[in-house]
Amino acid sequence: MPPNKTKPKTNRGSTSKQRKNPGSGVPKAAGPASQRAKAAGKTVRKARRGGLDTNLKVTLSLVAIAIAVLAVVLVVNRDGGDDVPASEVAQTVVRPDSHRLSSAADGKVTVVEFLDFECEACGAAYPGVERLRAEYGDRVTYVVRYFPIASHPNAFNSAHAAEAAARQGKFEQMYVKLFDNQTAWGHKEQSQVETFVGYAGELGLDVERFRADIASPEVDARVRADAEDGQRVGVQGTPTFFVNGARYEQQPTYEALKKTIDDALAR
């Protein structure tokens, strides 16, 4: 008869369940040595937390310093033209070939505007500028410089149109035409070149010559040369005015510009 095969008992060892009080689900209270170990562990953890807090404070301080340095750099970059000598600024804001809408015989006051024909702020300043031009006439030299903003769909096209008209002696007429009709052609994603060709026809220009000039590399280079001069003297947006080589920092309202011009004339 085969011997009885009795399955041997195995010792599974102690488990977390076996170490718990019945029905409590909570581990048994530890002895004094265990309590001391726990207390030591808490002290270590607290010290570690303190170290983390200190490290965090140091990190935040470094971040704050970095932000402050960055802010200074941005201000310096924004006002990069402030480091250009005044004599160089005066020569840069007005070039021999710059477009003058009026010329003062005594040359005492020169107002320069870097503008974008599609810029709404330039359009808002335009009526006040025209009023000042009418009032001061040839007592003030008024100069227009191109500064097309790349985010405006037809900023370059409109500047090219003004320059193409200038090549036929009609810069001022196209300048007026573009601003008077800004709401009709401005901020349209499609090219407005044909609209500008229509304006050229209304102004009596040679339309075929105008059409060729508006697309020519020479006209584009002339527009970009103005914009580069603007960047050299710290122009960041439009309109930006200079009065006798000094940047005009106030809002370009009729009243504020008039006061600045009157002050310059009185000197």
XYZ file of C-alpha atoms in Angstrom:
267
model
C 0.000 0.000 0.000
C 1.596 3.208 -0.971
C 2.618 5.411 1.849
C 0.461 8.375 2.764
C 1.808 11.503 1.088
C 1.062 14.249 3.493
C 1.595 17.735 2.179
C 4.228 19.379 4.376
C 3.323 22.581 6.143
C 5.162 25.571 4.883
C 6.181 28.519 6.976
C 5.074 31.577 4.980
C 6.865 33.919 7.287
C 5.409 37.000 8.871
C 3.330 39.394 6.750
C 2.066 42.846 7.291
C -1.291 41.341 8.206
C 0.246 39.198 10.871
C 2.001 42.198 12.396
C -1.195 44.165 12.702
C -3.554 44.148 15.663
C -6.650 42.124 14.890
C -9.481 44.234 13.554
C -7.543 47.467 13.872
C -5.699 47.596 10.577
C -2.989 49.597 12.384
C 0.537 48.319 12.978
C 1.421 47.387 16.558
C 3.065 50.046 18.639
C 6.801 50.028 18.221
C 9.227 49.749 21.082
C 11.498 52.514 22.454
C 14.281 51.772 19.963
C 11.880 51.954 17.066
C 10.466 55.228 18.381
C 13.951 56.708 18.577
C 14.622 55.629 14.995
C 11.390 57.238 13.845
C 12.242 60.458 15.654
C 15.665 60.494 14.035
C 14.054 59.923 10.641
C 11.717 62.864 11.179
C 14.682 65.066 12.076
C 16.514 64.044 8.910
C 13.437 64.632 6.780
C 12.904 68.036 8.368
C 16.520 68.954 7.730
C 16.158 67.843 4.142
C 13.035 69.951 3.762
C 14.898 72.898 5.196
C 17.653 72.351 2.662
C 15.124 72.241 -0.147
C 13.545 75.466 1.113
C 16.958 77.139 1.157
C 17.771 75.869 -2.319
C 14.392 77.087 -3.570
C 15.012 80.540 -2.137
C 18.427 80.699 -3.799
C 16.950 79.549 -7.113
C 14.157 82.131 -6.970
C 16.679 84.856 -6.169
C 18.781 83.885 -9.178
C 15.692 83.873 -11.401
C 14.733 87.354 -10.170
C 18.233 88.638 -10.930
C 18.122 87.089 -14.406
C 14.758 88.749 -15.111
C 16.104 92.121 -13.978
C 19.159 91.780 -16.222
C 16.957 90.775 -19.169
C 14.740 93.810 -18.604
C 17.773 96.100 -18.730
C 18.977 94.433 -21.938
C 15.558 94.861 -23.552
C 15.447 98.543 -22.638
C 18.927 99.079 -24.034
C 18.025 97.269 -27.250
C 14.747 99.154 -27.577
C 16.487 102.479 -27.241
C 19.524 101.472 -29.239
C 19.500 104.785 -31.123
C 20.177 106.669 -27.888
C 23.845 105.631 -28.122
C 24.213 107.216 -31.572
C 25.874 110.662 -31.347
C 23.435 113.529 -31.854
C 25.282 114.758 -34.938
C 25.047 111.313 -36.527
C 21.338 111.054 -35.677
C 20.677 114.383 -37.387
C 22.504 113.199 -40.513
C 20.763 109.818 -40.478
C 17.173 110.979 -40.011
C 17.430 113.301 -43.024
C 19.341 112.239 -46.125
C 19.969 114.395 -49.212
C 17.446 112.278 -51.137
C 14.798 112.235 -48.378
C 11.333 113.309 -49.506
C 10.474 116.811 -48.327
C 6.870 117.965 -48.342
C 7.979 121.488 -47.432
C 11.318 123.263 -46.978
C 12.021 126.117 -44.576
C 14.183 128.861 -46.033
C 16.036 129.361 -42.757
C 16.265 125.621 -42.022
C 15.528 126.349 -38.381
C 12.989 123.578 -37.756
C 12.892 120.177 -39.415
C 10.224 117.609 -38.596
C 10.848 114.044 -39.765
C 8.254 111.296 -39.687
C 9.105 107.617 -40.133
C 5.807 106.159 -41.290
C 3.981 103.177 -42.700
C 1.130 104.062 -45.059
C -0.878 101.078 -43.781
C -0.333 101.931 -40.097
C -3.590 102.979 -38.420
C -1.737 105.189 -35.927
C -0.064 106.981 -38.840
C -3.481 107.402 -40.410
C -4.774 108.855 -37.137
C -1.857 111.322 -36.944
C -2.175 112.318 -40.612
C -4.972 114.961 -40.289
C -3.058 116.764 -37.542
C 0.141 116.679 -39.572
C -1.665 118.101 -42.604
C -3.142 120.853 -40.447
C 0.332 121.741 -39.158
C 1.750 121.735 -42.681
C -0.968 124.135 -43.789
C -0.365 126.453 -40.823
C 3.433 126.592 -40.905
C 3.976 126.338 -44.655
C 7.604 127.026 -45.541
C 8.527 127.963 -41.977
C 9.069 124.270 -41.214
C 10.785 121.557 -43.238
C 8.663 118.424 -43.191
C 10.337 115.156 -44.209
C 8.776 111.740 -44.809
C 10.776 108.514 -44.372
C 9.553 105.009 -45.159
C 9.340 102.492 -42.324
C 7.031 99.681 -43.535
C 5.970 97.205 -40.845
C 6.345 93.633 -42.105
C 3.137 92.439 -40.417
C 1.064 94.835 -42.535
C 0.157 93.015 -45.785
C 0.574 96.009 -48.105
C 3.057 98.127 -46.172
C 5.837 97.566 -48.688
C 3.518 97.774 -51.698
C 2.216 101.166 -50.566
C 5.739 102.454 -49.892
C 6.768 101.218 -53.341
C 3.767 103.061 -54.799
C 4.824 106.322 -53.145
C 8.403 105.889 -54.342
C 7.290 104.980 -57.867
C 5.183 108.164 -57.908
C 8.183 110.140 -56.632
C 10.086 109.023 -59.732
C 7.527 110.959 -61.751
C 7.550 113.974 -59.419
C 4.300 113.106 -57.633
C 5.407 111.869 -54.206
C 3.283 114.320 -52.218
C 0.199 113.605 -54.299
C 0.545 109.842 -53.778
C 1.295 110.388 -50.063
C -2.021 112.238 -49.740
C -3.867 109.697 -51.896
C -2.678 106.737 -49.822
C -3.669 108.270 -46.491
C -6.951 109.725 -47.734
C -7.961 106.246 -48.916
C -6.269 104.124 -46.246
C -9.514 102.550 -45.047
C -10.309 101.427 -48.600
C -7.096 99.488 -49.238
C -5.497 98.987 -45.815
C -5.276 95.670 -43.956
C -6.390 93.507 -46.848
C -4.537 90.228 -47.264
C -4.604 90.502 -51.059
C -2.062 92.645 -52.882
C -3.334 96.171 -53.488
C -0.877 96.952 -56.278
C -3.669 97.288 -58.842
C -5.435 99.746 -56.533
C -2.247 101.811 -56.418
C -1.922 101.602 -60.200
C -5.440 103.051 -60.326
C -4.343 105.917 -58.068
C -1.395 106.532 -60.393
C -3.810 106.875 -63.295
C -5.967 109.318 -61.317
C -2.865 111.408 -60.613
C -1.986 111.539 -64.302
C 1.143 109.410 -64.051
C 2.552 107.259 -66.818
C 0.844 104.064 -65.682
C 3.122 101.635 -67.514
C 6.208 103.297 -66.106
C 4.597 103.339 -62.665
C 3.767 99.642 -62.933
C 7.390 98.846 -63.837
C 8.825 101.061 -61.086
C 6.613 99.718 -58.313
C 8.056 96.242 -58.941
C 11.665 97.324 -59.511
C 14.594 96.353 -57.242
C 15.751 99.982 -57.247
C 12.492 101.214 -55.706
C 12.551 98.423 -53.137
C 16.164 99.266 -52.221
C 15.222 102.938 -51.743
C 12.388 101.998 -49.374
C 14.601 99.608 -47.408
C 17.355 102.223 -47.101
C 14.912 104.481 -45.238
C 13.893 101.625 -42.947
C 17.535 100.813 -42.190
C 18.188 104.439 -41.240
C 15.199 104.243 -38.926
C 16.582 101.157 -37.245
C 19.970 102.852 -36.781
C 18.387 105.685 -34.819
C 16.190 103.401 -32.724
C 12.864 103.505 -34.553
C 10.763 100.533 -33.432
C 7.283 101.451 -34.629
C 5.273 104.025 -36.506
C 4.720 106.864 -36.504
C 8.045 108.008 -35.029
C 8.845 111.710 -35.228
C 12.097 113.631 -34.880
C 12.233 117.393 -34.422
C 15.624 118.895 -35.250
C 17.234 115.481 -34.834
C 15.747 114.794 -31.393
C 13.229 112.013 -31.028
C 9.746 113.253 -30.209
C 8.512 111.151 -27.273
C 4.930 112.377 -26.787
C 1.687 111.316 -28.443
C 1.632 112.717 -32.012
C -1.439 114.873 -31.521
C -1.860 118.177 -33.312
C -1.620 120.137 -30.039
C 1.493 118.365 -28.738
C 3.344 118.555 -32.049
C 2.410 122.222 -32.445
C 3.845 123.059 -29.008
C 7.090 121.259 -29.833
C 7.384 123.096 -33.152
C 6.588 126.469 -31.547
C 9.227 125.861 -28.869
C 11.796 125.039 -31.560
C 10.903 128.153 -33.567
C 11.218 130.333 -30.454
C 14.764 129.237 -29.671
